[in-house]
Every structure is written in structure tokens, then in C-alpha cells.
Amino acid sequence: MTAGRPSDGTRPSGMRCDVAVIGAGTAGLVAERTARKAGAQTLLIDDGFAGTTCATVGCMPSKLLIAAANAAKSVRKAATFGIGALEPAIDGHAVMARLREERDGFVAATLRSIDEIPTGICVRQRARFTGRTTLALGDGTTVSAKAIVIATGARPSVPKVFEPLGDLVLTNESVFELPSLPESIAVVGAGPLGLELAQAFVRLDVDTEVFEQSDHVASLRDPDVAKEVKRVIGEELIMHFGVKLKATHDGDLVRLAWSGASSGEKSFARLLVAAGRSPELHDLNLVATGIGVDDRGIPTVDEATLQCGDAPIFLAGDADGTRPVLHEASFEGFIAGRNAAAYPDVRPIKRAAPISIMFTDPPLAVVGAPRSDEALTGLASYADQGRAKVDACNAGLVRIYADRDCGRLTGATLFGPAMDHIAHLIAWSIERGETAGSLLTMPFYHPTFEEGLKPALRQICKAVNASELDHVDEAAPPGA
Amino acid sequence: MTAGRPSDGTRPSGMRCDVAVIGAGTAGLVAERTARKAGAQTLLIDDGFAGTTCATVGCMPSKLLIAAANAAKSVRKAATFGIGALEPAIDGHAVMARLREERDGFVAATLRSIDEIPTGICVRQRARFTGRTTLALGDGTTVSAKAIVIATGARPSVPKVFEPLGDLVLTNESVFELPSLPESIAVVGAGPLGLELAQAFVRLDVDTEVFEQSDHVASLRDPDVAKEVKRVIGEELIMHFGVKLKATHDGDLVRLAWSGASSGEKSFARLLVAAGRSPELHDLNLVATGIGVDDRGIPTVDEATLQCGDAPIFLAGDADGTRPVLHEASFEGFIAGRNAAAYPDVRPIKRAAPISIMFTDPPLAVVGAPRSDEALTGLASYADQGRAKVDACNAGLVRIYADRDCGRLTGATLFGPAMDHIAHLIAWSIERGETAGSLLTMPFYHPTFEEGLKPALRQICKAVNASELDHVDEAAPPGA
């Protein structure tokens, strides 16, 4: 048995520890490590130890599918630059084989980090609460802890209406196991995950259509940017908004009928549900803890401490139903692990400006606080932006939000080339209290996509009469 | 005659103004506009008004050639992702036609900005000094100004040894006029311009070799990053370092013989000289001004005021022989225009952290102060970086420099995917006095290339015992 590998062997029927962590995903792994480094005796309880959501069924395999899709797109687009007129020859088996090979490499790296956990800490069992600080494991063992971290993650929500379709329904947990690309696919949900995968499939020659119950694309609140997202993504991909679905079997296919803002019927080889993920909390018997839960059954938690009420219970990662992205799960694991080890000396820990990125082409990033009606805004289009014209990707729209007093940045909705990178610039600037004026004194290299932010920043500067405007030349450089 | 268009018509034989600007490139245009907005009566003197270096023969056409080259590379690389095995069909005429069409659009935008200058300011003449504040124009007119801005730009330096080759020798001023791609090309100089164009040509199926007199690649001071640049760029492109050249005619070709670290002989269709650019100052009769010049004939100038000694003469843009990149030229135009208008109230203006980017694939960026032996350094490789593996571009090396006291960032040499974007993050962080520790508390999205900086930042943190290390989880996220 490798040191640290989870054991199924015999154990004492009662275990004690300082901090028990339920769930060995990103948040749980960080929480356990943080608590252990703080001197706590820890247990890490998971029934699988199979790798993180990110590595197995989330960030990494989706980015791998996108990498293949963008390669196919690049082949088609090459003619724009004078490179013949080519149709990509897409080998679905090869696409999925590379995806899984690389994905498995990332999973293996996660498993190696589990191997490095000292012996006796990993416990391969299910756990349920029997009290505020006590757990019963699947094999009957009891665990008594001074504090407990819940880091059980989330699972895709599949509406009941699709359940009769059986294996024809895919989620992010099954789609990457397809041996090859399907002939056609209906994607349910126009959120970030749905659009990432739908754009990838259509670029890989899969007949793809997106169906979304609401009118919202990518959960965007900014109507102008939303319109541009629908326009640009819609040039490649058929999307139906404001529709309700009925699904039946059609031989080996899914027969989908939609109605509402539009109506129609079509058969698809598969149906991919990307309609959100729900925290995995139902098997925990949370009622035994006495902590408060909201109407979805999610414990009410202090965002700064991750403590559930006044209990020695902490909630981290996708299990809390907010910010379901890796770097937040990781940081929440840190907060929860730190506070669980220090309990009752629980301290608030400052959260960084939120970032959410949809890795479509072009990418969409939402940074900072949600749009408020009081905010000043600056808008910039990439339709005529210099570097974007050079690279024949001149589309997109960004809106930057700032407070009315001095133009201090509060958030941004960014849709356009390189916005996955530019999101970091904006988030870091929000963290540091930069204003639109102070950013205009920063170096912007030419010709870059970063320059395309300047018109939006100037609009905010003018609205607050920022003094920095006297210190920068307002004219765009040629071609910017 | 359009308002503001330069006039060749009759003018009074003596003109007076507050600020005369010589040269209507990026720096000159900004200097004139800045001085005029400050209330000065201005003249903008140029013998061509043909557009800026950036738009006509610099940034924009080179990025356009690179865009085509990267499109060809994407086609070849698609097989990695399961997208057939394709050879791009490169249409040299189409590549160059698109380049010139887009380039001409950028030039037209520059010319429109000249059209917007009020009537009577643009003077289409050559100018030479007859005193500290007096100029003689080509048509005999004299100009008397309170202050003068020199913004005459730079021209490619062509070593005398190549002069007999005539039209077979290209520079950045002629290469973009080629009707189609050459069969083969020898590129002289392994600086940023030479490598950008050489990598572009080789990706466009041009038989390309690079010849560099020194051992230095891209003028890099960091030996480890330089080695990685040579290795990665060298996988596609033959580069000869430490060689001297002899060139003769071989029918319609150039026969090149090289010796030194290696030796050989080969014929090329063309020879592209990318061995630096020299300030265009020789026709100005600077001796009449009495200002000091260095051994290259470049006036000694205060970098913070751009004033030449105590004279009412200011030097901006590529004419000063430093930082020959657009955003610096533009900012220098602002400083020179501001100070020329305010003369004698000349003020130092803070310069931003320098950035220099070579838009190869992957890009190379040098940011901040040059490497010093006293600096702490942190190193990070992209060979095994998560997102880089996803996108099959896992190569590169970055080194971040920081001061020994607290790990405050002073500079970086960045070679790897998206480093053109990451250069902005680092430059802006240097501007704000961020430390390696403070940056580790910033949000890094996953999976991104930005995460790849973290190992370098952690090394610096450890060297200074940064307290932030207690507040961040040190383990990389799975796959990062």
C-alpha cells in the first residue's frame, strides 16, 4: 500500500481528529492541507479519491475539447490570410482520444498529490453527520472532530423531463467519455458551460443547436454585451432562447420539440444538459447539525469565514453553490481549512474580486461587482480595433463599470479577443482601487487588444473630469 | 484643398510660431497636438506626411505578416488535436495583398488624423536648423520658433557591405512591398524585428535562415531565457550566431558566405536587413544649434523632460535612439509637446515601466529595469504548465526580478504563451510597487497561462520570507 493511499482496511470503530474534511476535490484537498500545516490532526473523507471536478469532468477536459475546436476553426479561417481554402478533416476518435489522454495526465497529477498526504489521513468512505461534530462513515466507523469542513462539490442538474432518455442524455460527467464525436447534439442551457461545449462541437462539424429556457445568454446582465455575444456566437451556432422542451425517443435518437419564442422539432444523436450544477449535500444528513439552510437546502454561510452559523462547520468549494470556479474553490478550501483548524478563533479573510470566464472564441469575462444602476460605465467596441483587424477577429464589446465619485473601477463585462487575459488586468486593478484615469497612465503596448480598453476608460474619465486626462494624449495611435 | 492638408503653395518667406515640430510621425503628431491644446501656435513640418512608421512599415504590416504566418502554422498544428494532417496551401500573392490592403487602411486612418489638423499648421517641406530657434525650409522659407521639437524618426541601417546588392536587399521599408513571397530569404539580424519576420517567412514556406553577428538572440541579457528562445524558435528556423557575412550577386540571387562560429555558403532570392534603425538626424544641421551630441550624433537629452541640454529644443520618438516602440514614441511626443509649449517652464514627467515585446510565437517580452546582479530572481518553465499542455504550446521560460528587501518586482523576461498579454500584468504591477507576495494574493483564473507565473513568484517570496506565503495555498491546482 502506497503511503497516504486511502485504505479500506480495518480501522478502530471510533476515530478522533481536530479537523475532518468531507470531500477530496479541489476545496477539500486544500482545506485538509491548510489545516494540517496549521498543526491540526486531520482526516480527509471521500468515497472515491478519483480526482477533482476540474481535472476529471470540468476545466481541463472542456478546454481540451475547445483546443481541438479552435484548431478546426483556424484551418477554416486560414483562407482569410491567404492560406488556401481548406476544410478541416476532423477525426472524432482522435479528438476524443487526445482529450482523454491529456485529461488523464491531469487527473494523475491530482492523484499524485493525494499520494503525498501522510498515511492515515485519507479515509475512503461516505460520511453523514450524526451531530454538529460527529460523523458516521459507511462502514459504521464514527468520527469525532473539533471542526468539520464540507467540501462535497456539486453535480450536474438534470431536469426530470429528460430522465426517460437514459444514455442519450449527457452531462459534463459523461460527455468526455464519448468514444467519438456525435453526428448531432442538442445542448440544453446557454450558460458558460453550455456555450463553451456547443461552440466547440459546432466547430468540430457536429450538428449542434442550443436551447435555453430564458432570454439570457451566459447569465449576462449587461444587455449590450449580451446582444453582441448572441450576434457573434450566433454566426456559427444556432441558439434558441425562451423555449420550453419536450424530449422523446426517436429510435436511437432524441426527438426534441421546442415551443415558446420559437417552435420546431428535430432529432439529435445526443442531448447535453448544461443547466447548472447542484451542491452535493443531500446525503450528509445536515439536519443532525442543526445549522440553517436556505430553500435549496444549502447551509447559510458567512462568505468571509465560510462558517455555517456559529457551528464548528465550514463550507467550501462548489458545495456552497456560489463562484463554482477552481481558483475560488481553492481559496475557499484555504479559508475553511484555516478557520476549522483555528476554531473557535474564526477570522474573516478578504476575498479577491470575482472573475468568471467563458472560454468561447472570443472569450467572455465578467469581473468584479455586478452591474449597478448607479455605476458610471464606459463602452468600447472591438469591431474596428487595430490589432483585432490585423488578426481578423474584430468583434466584441466591453463595458467597464466605475463609481461616480472618482471613476474607481468596480467591475467589467468583457467580450472580445484575449479577454481571458484582460480579465486579470481588470481584476487586479479593481483589487488595487485603480481608477479609469490611473489606468490610462499605465503602459499599453501597441498593437495589442489591451489598447481597445482605452475608449471605455476615457468615457469614464470624462464623466468624472479626471485630472489624468490632461496627462495623456487622447488620440488613438494609428491603427489602434 | 482639404482643411489642414499640407500645402505646397506660396507662403510668406518668414514664419513665426511658438512650437515648431519637425516630423509628422507618431511622436511629431502627438507633440504638435499636445502643444496646440496647451495654447501654443504650432507648425508641423514634414516633407511627406505619408503616415507613421508604425502604420506604414512597422508594427502594423509586420503583425499582418505574422497573422498570416500563424494561420499557416495553425493548419500544420491541427493534426495534434485530431484535425487531419494538412499542408497549408500558401498563396503568396494573397498573403501580401491582404497585408497591404489592411496596412493601407491603417495608413489612411493616420492620414485622416492629419486632415483634422487646422489649416496652416502643416508645412510640407524639409527643415534644417540655422540656429537654436530658427529653421530654414527647403523652399527658402525661414521659421522662427520659441521652441522646436525634433521628431524625425529613424531609418533602417544597412551595412555598406550589402549596398552593391541593390534591390535584392530589403529592409522593413521595402519588404512589405514584395508582390508575393520570395522563394528564399536570408535575414540579417536576430533582434526582435528580424526574428518576427524570419519566423513569419519560414511559416509561410519561405526557405529562411537568420544570420547574427553576435551570440545574442533578441538582445536578451538573461542567458537561460535566451537559450530557451534559441531552442524553441530554432525548432522551425535555422539561425546562425556569431557569424560574419560576405554577399555577392549570383545571377538574380544573393550569394551569402558566412564564417565564424559556423561557416557555409548559400544563395537566397532576397536578403532582409534587420540590423537596427538609426535616428534620422543627419540632414538637420544640428551643429547650428550648439547642443551636445553623443558619438553617434544623437543629441544628449534629459529622459524626463526630453530637453536637449538647456536649449529650447526637445527630442521625441525614434529619433532619440531609445525605446523605439509606438507607445513610447507617443508618450515622448506628449512630454516634448507639453514642455515645448511651456518652455522655459520645463518639467520632468514620470516614465512608465518600459515594455518591449517580440511578437513571435510564443512571444517574448522584456519588462521593467534591466537584470541586475543584485536582484532576486524567480524562474518558471512552461514545459509542463497546465493550460500550455491543453493548447499544445507547452514551451517557454519566464524569469521575474525583484529587489532583495521585500521582493518588490523590478522587471521580467517573459518567453512563452500569451506573454504579450502577461507583460501588461507585470508592467502594471511594477508601476504600482507590487511584490511577489502581494501578487500571489491576486486572483489567478484556472486554467490560464497567468498561473504559470506562480512558481517564479513563490521562489521570490521564499527568498524574502514574505508573510503572504502564509495566506496562500502553495500547491498548484490540478493541471496547473
PDB file of C-alpha atoms in Angstrom, chain A residues 26 29-30 33-34 37 52 54-55 59-60 63-64 66-69 71-72 74-75 77-78 80-92 94-96 98 102 105-106 109-110 204 325-327 330-331 334 349 352-353 355-359 385-392 417-418 420-422 424-429 431-432 434 438-439 441-451 453 457 469-480, chain B residues 26 29-30 33-34 37 52 54-55 59-60 63-64 66-69 71-72 74-75 77-78 80-92 94-96 98 102 105-106 109-110 204 325-327 330-331 334 349 352-353 355-359 385-392 417-418 420-422 424-429 431-432 434 438-439 441-451 453 457 469-480:
ATOM      1  CA  THR A  26     -10.009  20.911  -5.013  1.00  0.00           C
ATOM      2  CA  LEU A  29      -7.613  18.876  -0.641  1.00  0.00           C
ATOM      3  CA  VAL A  30      -6.619  22.473   0.079  1.00  0.00           C
ATOM      4  CA  ARG A  33      -3.531  20.586   3.682  1.00  0.00           C
ATOM      5  CA  THR A  34      -4.079  24.035   5.174  1.00  0.00           C
ATOM      6  CA  LYS A  37       0.020  22.821   8.057  1.00  0.00           C
ATOM      7  CA  THR A  52     -11.092  16.789  -8.810  1.00  0.00           C
ATOM      8  CA  CYS A  54     -11.697  20.414 -12.548  1.00  0.00           C
ATOM      9  CA  ALA A  55      -9.345  17.710 -13.765  1.00  0.00           C
ATOM     10  CA  CYS A  59     -11.981  22.859 -16.641  1.00  0.00           C
ATOM     11  CA  MET A  60      -9.409  20.588 -18.208  1.00  0.00           C
ATOM     12  CA  LYS A  63     -10.536  23.258 -22.513  1.00  0.00           C
ATOM     13  CA  LEU A  64      -9.111  20.252 -24.349  1.00  0.00           C
ATOM     14  CA  ILE A  66     -12.113  23.690 -27.103  1.00  0.00           C
ATOM     15  CA  ALA A  67      -8.461  23.434 -28.152  1.00  0.00           C
ATOM     16  CA  ALA A  68      -9.408  20.926 -30.842  1.00  0.00           C
ATOM     17  CA  ALA A  69     -12.384  23.033 -31.925  1.00  0.00           C
ATOM     18  CA  ALA A  71      -7.744  24.224 -34.267  1.00  0.00           C
ATOM     19  CA  ALA A  72     -10.516  23.269 -36.692  1.00  0.00           C
ATOM     20  CA  SER A  74      -8.154  28.078 -37.524  1.00  0.00           C
ATOM     21  CA  VAL A  75      -7.984  25.776 -40.525  1.00  0.00           C
ATOM     22  CA  LYS A  77     -10.157  30.764 -41.194  1.00  0.00           C
ATOM     23  CA  ALA A  78      -6.733  30.446 -42.825  1.00  0.00           C
ATOM     24  CA  THR A  80      -8.765  34.947 -44.775  1.00  0.00           C
ATOM     25  CA  PHE A  81      -4.997  35.348 -44.581  1.00  0.00           C
ATOM     26  CA  GLY A  82      -4.222  33.885 -47.999  1.00  0.00           C
ATOM     27  CA  ILE A  83      -3.646  30.293 -46.896  1.00  0.00           C
ATOM     28  CA  GLY A  84      -5.701  28.329 -49.406  1.00  0.00           C
ATOM     29  CA  ALA A  85      -9.315  27.352 -48.779  1.00  0.00           C
ATOM     30  CA  LEU A  86      -9.316  24.252 -46.662  1.00  0.00           C
ATOM     31  CA  GLU A  87     -11.881  22.109 -44.963  1.00  0.00           C
ATOM     32  CA  PRO A  88     -10.574  20.515 -41.794  1.00  0.00           C
ATOM     33  CA  ALA A  89     -10.679  16.719 -41.781  1.00  0.00           C
ATOM     34  CA  ILE A  90     -11.945  16.082 -38.302  1.00  0.00           C
ATOM     35  CA  ASP A  91     -11.161  12.689 -36.816  1.00  0.00           C
ATOM     36  CA  GLY A  92     -13.627  12.413 -33.946  1.00  0.00           C
ATOM     37  CA  ALA A  94      -8.548  11.200 -32.467  1.00  0.00           C
ATOM     38  CA  VAL A  95     -10.054  14.359 -30.971  1.00  0.00           C
ATOM     39  CA  MET A  96     -11.584  12.460 -28.063  1.00  0.00           C
ATOM     40  CA  ARG A  98      -6.212  13.228 -27.232  1.00  0.00           C
ATOM     41  CA  GLU A 102      -4.210  14.702 -21.668  1.00  0.00           C
ATOM     42  CA  GLY A 105      -2.467  13.169 -17.220  1.00  0.00           C
ATOM     43  CA  PHE A 106      -4.046  15.999 -15.246  1.00  0.00           C
ATOM     44  CA  ALA A 109      -1.222  14.730 -11.189  1.00  0.00           C
ATOM     45  CA  THR A 110      -4.134  15.217  -8.801  1.00  0.00           C
ATOM     46  CA  LEU A 204     -15.904  20.105 -34.877  1.00  0.00           C
ATOM     47  CA  VAL A 325     -14.671  28.011 -10.418  1.00  0.00           C
ATOM     48  CA  LEU A 326     -11.414  26.407  -9.439  1.00  0.00           C
ATOM     49  CA  HIS A 327      -9.442  29.309  -8.055  1.00  0.00           C
ATOM     50  CA  SER A 330      -9.099  26.509  -3.868  1.00  0.00           C
ATOM     51  CA  PHE A 331      -9.184  29.771  -1.920  1.00  0.00           C
ATOM     52  CA  PHE A 334      -7.791  27.654   2.324  1.00  0.00           C
ATOM     53  CA  ILE A 349     -10.492  36.554   5.181  1.00  0.00           C
ATOM     54  CA  ALA A 352     -10.470  38.866  -4.154  1.00  0.00           C
ATOM     55  CA  ALA A 353     -12.504  40.472  -6.919  1.00  0.00           C
ATOM     56  CA  ILE A 355     -13.694  36.608 -12.093  1.00  0.00           C
ATOM     57  CA  SER A 356     -15.790  34.384 -14.282  1.00  0.00           C
ATOM     58  CA  ILE A 357     -14.535  33.411 -17.728  1.00  0.00           C
ATOM     59  CA  MET A 358     -16.308  31.623 -20.547  1.00  0.00           C
ATOM     60  CA  PHE A 359     -13.610  30.226 -22.832  1.00  0.00           C
ATOM     61  CA  GLN A 385      -9.912  47.799 -33.131  1.00  0.00           C
ATOM     62  CA  GLY A 386      -6.451  47.803 -34.678  1.00  0.00           C
ATOM     63  CA  ARG A 387      -4.944  44.525 -33.540  1.00  0.00           C
ATOM     64  CA  ALA A 388      -8.296  42.781 -33.871  1.00  0.00           C
ATOM     65  CA  LYS A 389      -8.434  43.839 -37.531  1.00  0.00           C
ATOM     66  CA  VAL A 390      -4.892  42.540 -38.048  1.00  0.00           C
ATOM     67  CA  ASP A 391      -5.890  39.142 -36.690  1.00  0.00           C
ATOM     68  CA  ALA A 392      -9.311  39.194 -38.398  1.00  0.00           C
ATOM     69  CA  PRO A 417     -10.273  38.799 -28.208  1.00  0.00           C
ATOM     70  CA  ALA A 418      -7.922  37.943 -25.319  1.00  0.00           C
ATOM     71  CA  ASP A 420      -9.422  35.846 -20.651  1.00  0.00           C
ATOM     72  CA  HIS A 421      -6.112  37.659 -20.231  1.00  0.00           C
ATOM     73  CA  ILE A 422      -7.520  41.166 -19.952  1.00  0.00           C
ATOM     74  CA  HIS A 424      -6.756  39.575 -14.991  1.00  0.00           C
ATOM     75  CA  LEU A 425      -5.656  43.143 -15.707  1.00  0.00           C
ATOM     76  CA  ILE A 426      -9.081  44.451 -14.756  1.00  0.00           C
ATOM     77  CA  ALA A 427      -9.496  42.235 -11.678  1.00  0.00           C
ATOM     78  CA  TRP A 428      -6.062  43.146 -10.352  1.00  0.00           C
ATOM     79  CA  SER A 429      -6.832  46.810 -10.982  1.00  0.00           C
ATOM     80  CA  GLU A 431      -8.199  44.900  -6.190  1.00  0.00           C
ATOM     81  CA  ARG A 432      -5.888  47.898  -6.042  1.00  0.00           C
ATOM     82  CA  GLU A 434      -7.349  51.856  -9.702  1.00  0.00           C
ATOM     83  CA  SER A 438      -4.934  55.980 -13.277  1.00  0.00           C
ATOM     84  CA  LEU A 439      -5.147  53.109 -15.764  1.00  0.00           C
ATOM     85  CA  THR A 441      -1.336  56.437 -17.323  1.00  0.00           C
ATOM     86  CA  MET A 442      -0.279  52.768 -17.414  1.00  0.00           C
ATOM     87  CA  PRO A 443       1.778  51.478 -20.350  1.00  0.00           C
ATOM     88  CA  PHE A 444      -0.299  49.943 -23.153  1.00  0.00           C
ATOM     89  CA  TYR A 445       1.826  48.278 -25.800  1.00  0.00           C
ATOM     90  CA  HIS A 446       0.965  48.671 -29.473  1.00  0.00           C
ATOM     91  CA  PRO A 447      -0.600  46.945 -31.319  1.00  0.00           C
ATOM     92  CA  THR A 448      -2.460  44.933 -28.669  1.00  0.00           C
ATOM     93  CA  PHE A 449      -6.004  44.081 -27.695  1.00  0.00           C
ATOM     94  CA  GLU A 450      -5.356  45.817 -24.373  1.00  0.00           C
ATOM     95  CA  GLU A 451      -5.397  49.192 -26.190  1.00  0.00           C
ATOM     96  CA  LEU A 453      -9.967  49.266 -23.433  1.00  0.00           C
ATOM     97  CA  LEU A 457     -11.657  54.260 -19.815  1.00  0.00           C
ATOM     98  CA  LEU A 469      -6.821  63.205 -18.914  1.00  0.00           C
ATOM     99  CA  ASP A 470      -4.531  66.246 -19.016  1.00  0.00           C
ATOM    100  CA  HIS A 471      -1.573  63.912 -18.864  1.00  0.00           C
ATOM    101  CA  VAL A 472      -2.397  61.508 -21.647  1.00  0.00           C
ATOM    102  CA  ASP A 473      -2.819  62.061 -25.311  1.00  0.00           C
ATOM    103  CA  GLU A 474      -6.350  61.241 -26.234  1.00  0.00           C
ATOM    104  CA  ALA A 475      -5.796  60.346 -29.839  1.00  0.00           C
ATOM    105  CA  ALA A 476      -5.536  56.662 -30.517  1.00  0.00           C
ATOM    106  CA  PRO A 477      -2.310  55.562 -32.135  1.00  0.00           C
ATOM    107  CA  PRO A 478      -2.678  54.828 -35.827  1.00  0.00           C
ATOM    108  CA  GLY A 479      -4.446  51.555 -36.228  1.00  0.00           C
ATOM    109  CA  ALA A 480      -5.437  51.244 -32.591  1.00  0.00           C
TER     110      ALA A 480
ATOM    111  CA  THR B  26       3.680  59.261 -34.191  1.00  0.00           C
ATOM    112  CA  LEU B  29       1.755  64.291 -34.407  1.00  0.00           C
ATOM    113  CA  VAL B  30       1.284  63.909 -30.662  1.00  0.00           C
ATOM    114  CA  ARG B  33      -1.413  68.248 -30.869  1.00  0.00           C
ATOM    115  CA  THR B  34      -0.270  68.479 -27.251  1.00  0.00           C
ATOM    116  CA  LYS B  37      -4.007  72.019 -26.890  1.00  0.00           C
ATOM    117  CA  THR B  52       3.726  56.915 -39.395  1.00  0.00           C
ATOM    118  CA  CYS B  54       4.137  52.160 -37.213  1.00  0.00           C
ATOM    119  CA  ALA B  55       1.353  52.135 -39.770  1.00  0.00           C
ATOM    120  CA  CYS B  59       4.049  47.484 -36.209  1.00  0.00           C
ATOM    121  CA  MET B  60       1.054  47.026 -38.436  1.00  0.00           C
ATOM    122  CA  LYS B  63       1.795  41.978 -37.396  1.00  0.00           C
ATOM    123  CA  LEU B  64      -0.193  41.381 -40.593  1.00  0.00           C
ATOM    124  CA  ILE B  66       2.705  37.362 -38.634  1.00  0.00           C
ATOM    125  CA  ALA B  67      -1.071  36.839 -38.653  1.00  0.00           C
ATOM    126  CA  ALA B  68      -0.802  35.025 -41.969  1.00  0.00           C
ATOM    127  CA  ALA B  69       2.186  33.010 -40.775  1.00  0.00           C
ATOM    128  CA  ALA B  71      -2.608  30.918 -39.672  1.00  0.00           C
ATOM    129  CA  ALA B  72      -0.341  28.642 -41.721  1.00  0.00           C
ATOM    130  CA  SER B  74      -2.276  26.558 -37.109  1.00  0.00           C
ATOM    131  CA  VAL B  75      -3.135  24.499 -40.155  1.00  0.00           C
ATOM    132  CA  LYS B  77      -0.568  22.043 -35.983  1.00  0.00           C
ATOM    133  CA  ALA B  78      -4.205  20.973 -36.282  1.00  0.00           C
ATOM    134  CA  THR B  80      -2.013  17.468 -32.950  1.00  0.00           C
ATOM    135  CA  PHE B  81      -5.642  17.921 -31.949  1.00  0.00           C
ATOM    136  CA  GLY B  82      -7.073  15.256 -34.255  1.00  0.00           C
ATOM    137  CA  ILE B  83      -7.863  17.533 -37.199  1.00  0.00           C
ATOM    138  CA  GLY B  84      -6.414  15.599 -40.144  1.00  0.00           C
ATOM    139  CA  ALA B  85      -2.878  16.128 -41.378  1.00  0.00           C
ATOM    140  CA  LEU B  86      -2.903  19.090 -43.668  1.00  0.00           C
ATOM    141  CA  GLU B  87      -0.359  21.093 -45.558  1.00  0.00           C
ATOM    142  CA  PRO B  88      -1.342  24.718 -45.901  1.00  0.00           C
ATOM    143  CA  ALA B  89      -1.654  25.945 -49.488  1.00  0.00           C
ATOM    144  CA  ILE B  90       0.056  29.288 -49.187  1.00  0.00           C
ATOM    145  CA  ASP B  91      -0.869  31.863 -51.811  1.00  0.00           C
ATOM    146  CA  GLY B  92       1.941  34.387 -51.558  1.00  0.00           C
ATOM    147  CA  ALA B  94      -2.948  36.708 -51.481  1.00  0.00           C
ATOM    148  CA  VAL B  95      -0.894  36.944 -48.289  1.00  0.00           C
ATOM    149  CA  MET B  96       0.827  40.120 -49.423  1.00  0.00           C
ATOM    150  CA  ARG B  98      -4.240  41.245 -47.637  1.00  0.00           C
ATOM    151  CA  GLU B 102      -5.211  46.219 -44.242  1.00  0.00           C
ATOM    152  CA  GLY B 105      -6.431  51.097 -44.070  1.00  0.00           C
ATOM    153  CA  PHE B 106      -4.257  51.856 -41.055  1.00  0.00           C
ATOM    154  CA  ALA B 109      -6.562  56.393 -40.579  1.00  0.00           C
ATOM    155  CA  THR B 110      -3.284  58.167 -39.838  1.00  0.00           C
ATOM    156  CA  LEU B 204       4.887  30.786 -44.954  1.00  0.00           C
ATOM    157  CA  VAL B 325       8.187  51.369 -29.855  1.00  0.00           C
ATOM    158  CA  LEU B 326       4.970  53.162 -30.589  1.00  0.00           C
ATOM    159  CA  HIS B 327       3.560  53.743 -27.136  1.00  0.00           C
ATOM    160  CA  SER B 330       3.555  58.622 -28.428  1.00  0.00           C
ATOM    161  CA  PHE B 331       4.294  59.396 -24.791  1.00  0.00           C
ATOM    162  CA  PHE B 334       3.318  64.211 -25.270  1.00  0.00           C
ATOM    163  CA  ILE B 349       7.374  63.733 -16.442  1.00  0.00           C
ATOM    164  CA  ALA B 352       6.181  54.220 -17.139  1.00  0.00           C
ATOM    165  CA  ALA B 353       7.928  50.869 -16.764  1.00  0.00           C
ATOM    166  CA  ILE B 355       7.912  47.135 -22.155  1.00  0.00           C
ATOM    167  CA  SER B 356       9.400  45.562 -25.229  1.00  0.00           C
ATOM    168  CA  ILE B 357       7.543  42.779 -26.999  1.00  0.00           C
ATOM    169  CA  MET B 358       8.672  40.499 -29.808  1.00  0.00           C
ATOM    170  CA  PHE B 359       5.518  39.091 -31.411  1.00  0.00           C
ATOM    171  CA  GLN B 385       2.238  24.147 -17.464  1.00  0.00           C
ATOM    172  CA  GLY B 386      -1.398  23.061 -17.424  1.00  0.00           C
ATOM    173  CA  ARG B 387      -3.045  25.354 -19.936  1.00  0.00           C
ATOM    174  CA  ALA B 388       0.009  25.236 -22.170  1.00  0.00           C
ATOM    175  CA  LYS B 389      -0.308  21.439 -22.335  1.00  0.00           C
ATOM    176  CA  VAL B 390      -4.006  21.748 -23.182  1.00  0.00           C
ATOM    177  CA  ASP B 391      -3.181  24.027 -26.100  1.00  0.00           C
ATOM    178  CA  ALA B 392      -0.071  22.045 -27.092  1.00  0.00           C
ATOM    179  CA  PRO B 417       2.364  31.621 -24.487  1.00  0.00           C
ATOM    180  CA  ALA B 418       0.399  34.874 -24.059  1.00  0.00           C
ATOM    181  CA  ASP B 420       2.342  39.775 -24.834  1.00  0.00           C
ATOM    182  CA  HIS B 421      -0.643  39.961 -22.504  1.00  0.00           C
ATOM    183  CA  ILE B 422       1.154  38.934 -19.331  1.00  0.00           C
ATOM    184  CA  HIS B 424       0.986  44.198 -19.203  1.00  0.00           C
ATOM    185  CA  LEU B 425       0.178  42.486 -15.900  1.00  0.00           C
ATOM    186  CA  ILE B 426       3.823  42.590 -14.895  1.00  0.00           C
ATOM    187  CA  ALA B 427       4.455  46.146 -16.106  1.00  0.00           C
ATOM    188  CA  TRP B 428       1.380  47.481 -14.337  1.00  0.00           C
ATOM    189  CA  SER B 429       2.437  45.621 -11.189  1.00  0.00           C
ATOM    190  CA  GLU B 431       4.287  50.599 -11.733  1.00  0.00           C
ATOM    191  CA  ARG B 432       2.354  50.010  -8.524  1.00  0.00           C
ATOM    192  CA  GLU B 434       3.680  45.141  -6.136  1.00  0.00           C
ATOM    193  CA  SER B 438       1.207  40.714  -2.995  1.00  0.00           C
ATOM    194  CA  LEU B 439       0.752  39.280  -6.474  1.00  0.00           C
ATOM    195  CA  THR B 441      -2.875  37.144  -3.256  1.00  0.00           C
ATOM    196  CA  MET B 442      -4.332  38.356  -6.573  1.00  0.00           C
ATOM    197  CA  PRO B 443      -6.915  36.242  -8.385  1.00  0.00           C
ATOM    198  CA  PHE B 444      -5.462  33.870 -10.983  1.00  0.00           C
ATOM    199  CA  TYR B 445      -8.124  32.150 -13.055  1.00  0.00           C
ATOM    200  CA  HIS B 446      -7.784  28.486 -13.924  1.00  0.00           C
ATOM    201  CA  PRO B 447      -6.724  27.135 -16.345  1.00  0.00           C
ATOM    202  CA  THR B 448      -4.718  30.065 -17.694  1.00  0.00           C
ATOM    203  CA  PHE B 449      -1.176  30.879 -18.726  1.00  0.00           C
ATOM    204  CA  GLU B 450      -1.140  33.503 -15.976  1.00  0.00           C
ATOM    205  CA  GLU B 451      -0.999  30.713 -13.378  1.00  0.00           C
ATOM    206  CA  LEU B 453       3.913  32.776 -13.158  1.00  0.00           C
ATOM    207  CA  LEU B 457       6.662  34.404  -7.602  1.00  0.00           C
ATOM    208  CA  LEU B 469       3.050  32.880   1.816  1.00  0.00           C
ATOM    209  CA  ASP B 470       1.095  32.032   4.974  1.00  0.00           C
ATOM    210  CA  HIS B 471      -2.049  33.251   3.260  1.00  0.00           C
ATOM    211  CA  VAL B 472      -1.894  31.333   0.022  1.00  0.00           C
ATOM    212  CA  ASP B 473      -2.004  27.662  -0.660  1.00  0.00           C
ATOM    213  CA  GLU B 474       1.243  26.658  -2.211  1.00  0.00           C
ATOM    214  CA  ALA B 475       0.082  23.637  -4.088  1.00  0.00           C
ATOM    215  CA  ALA B 476      -0.674  24.257  -7.720  1.00  0.00           C
ATOM    216  CA  PRO B 477      -4.222  23.450  -8.730  1.00  0.00           C
ATOM    217  CA  PRO B 478      -4.529  20.148 -10.537  1.00  0.00           C
ATOM    218  CA  GLY B 479      -3.309  20.592 -14.046  1.00  0.00           C
ATOM    219  CA  ALA B 480      -1.782  23.999 -13.406  1.00  0.00           C
TER     220      ALA B 480
END
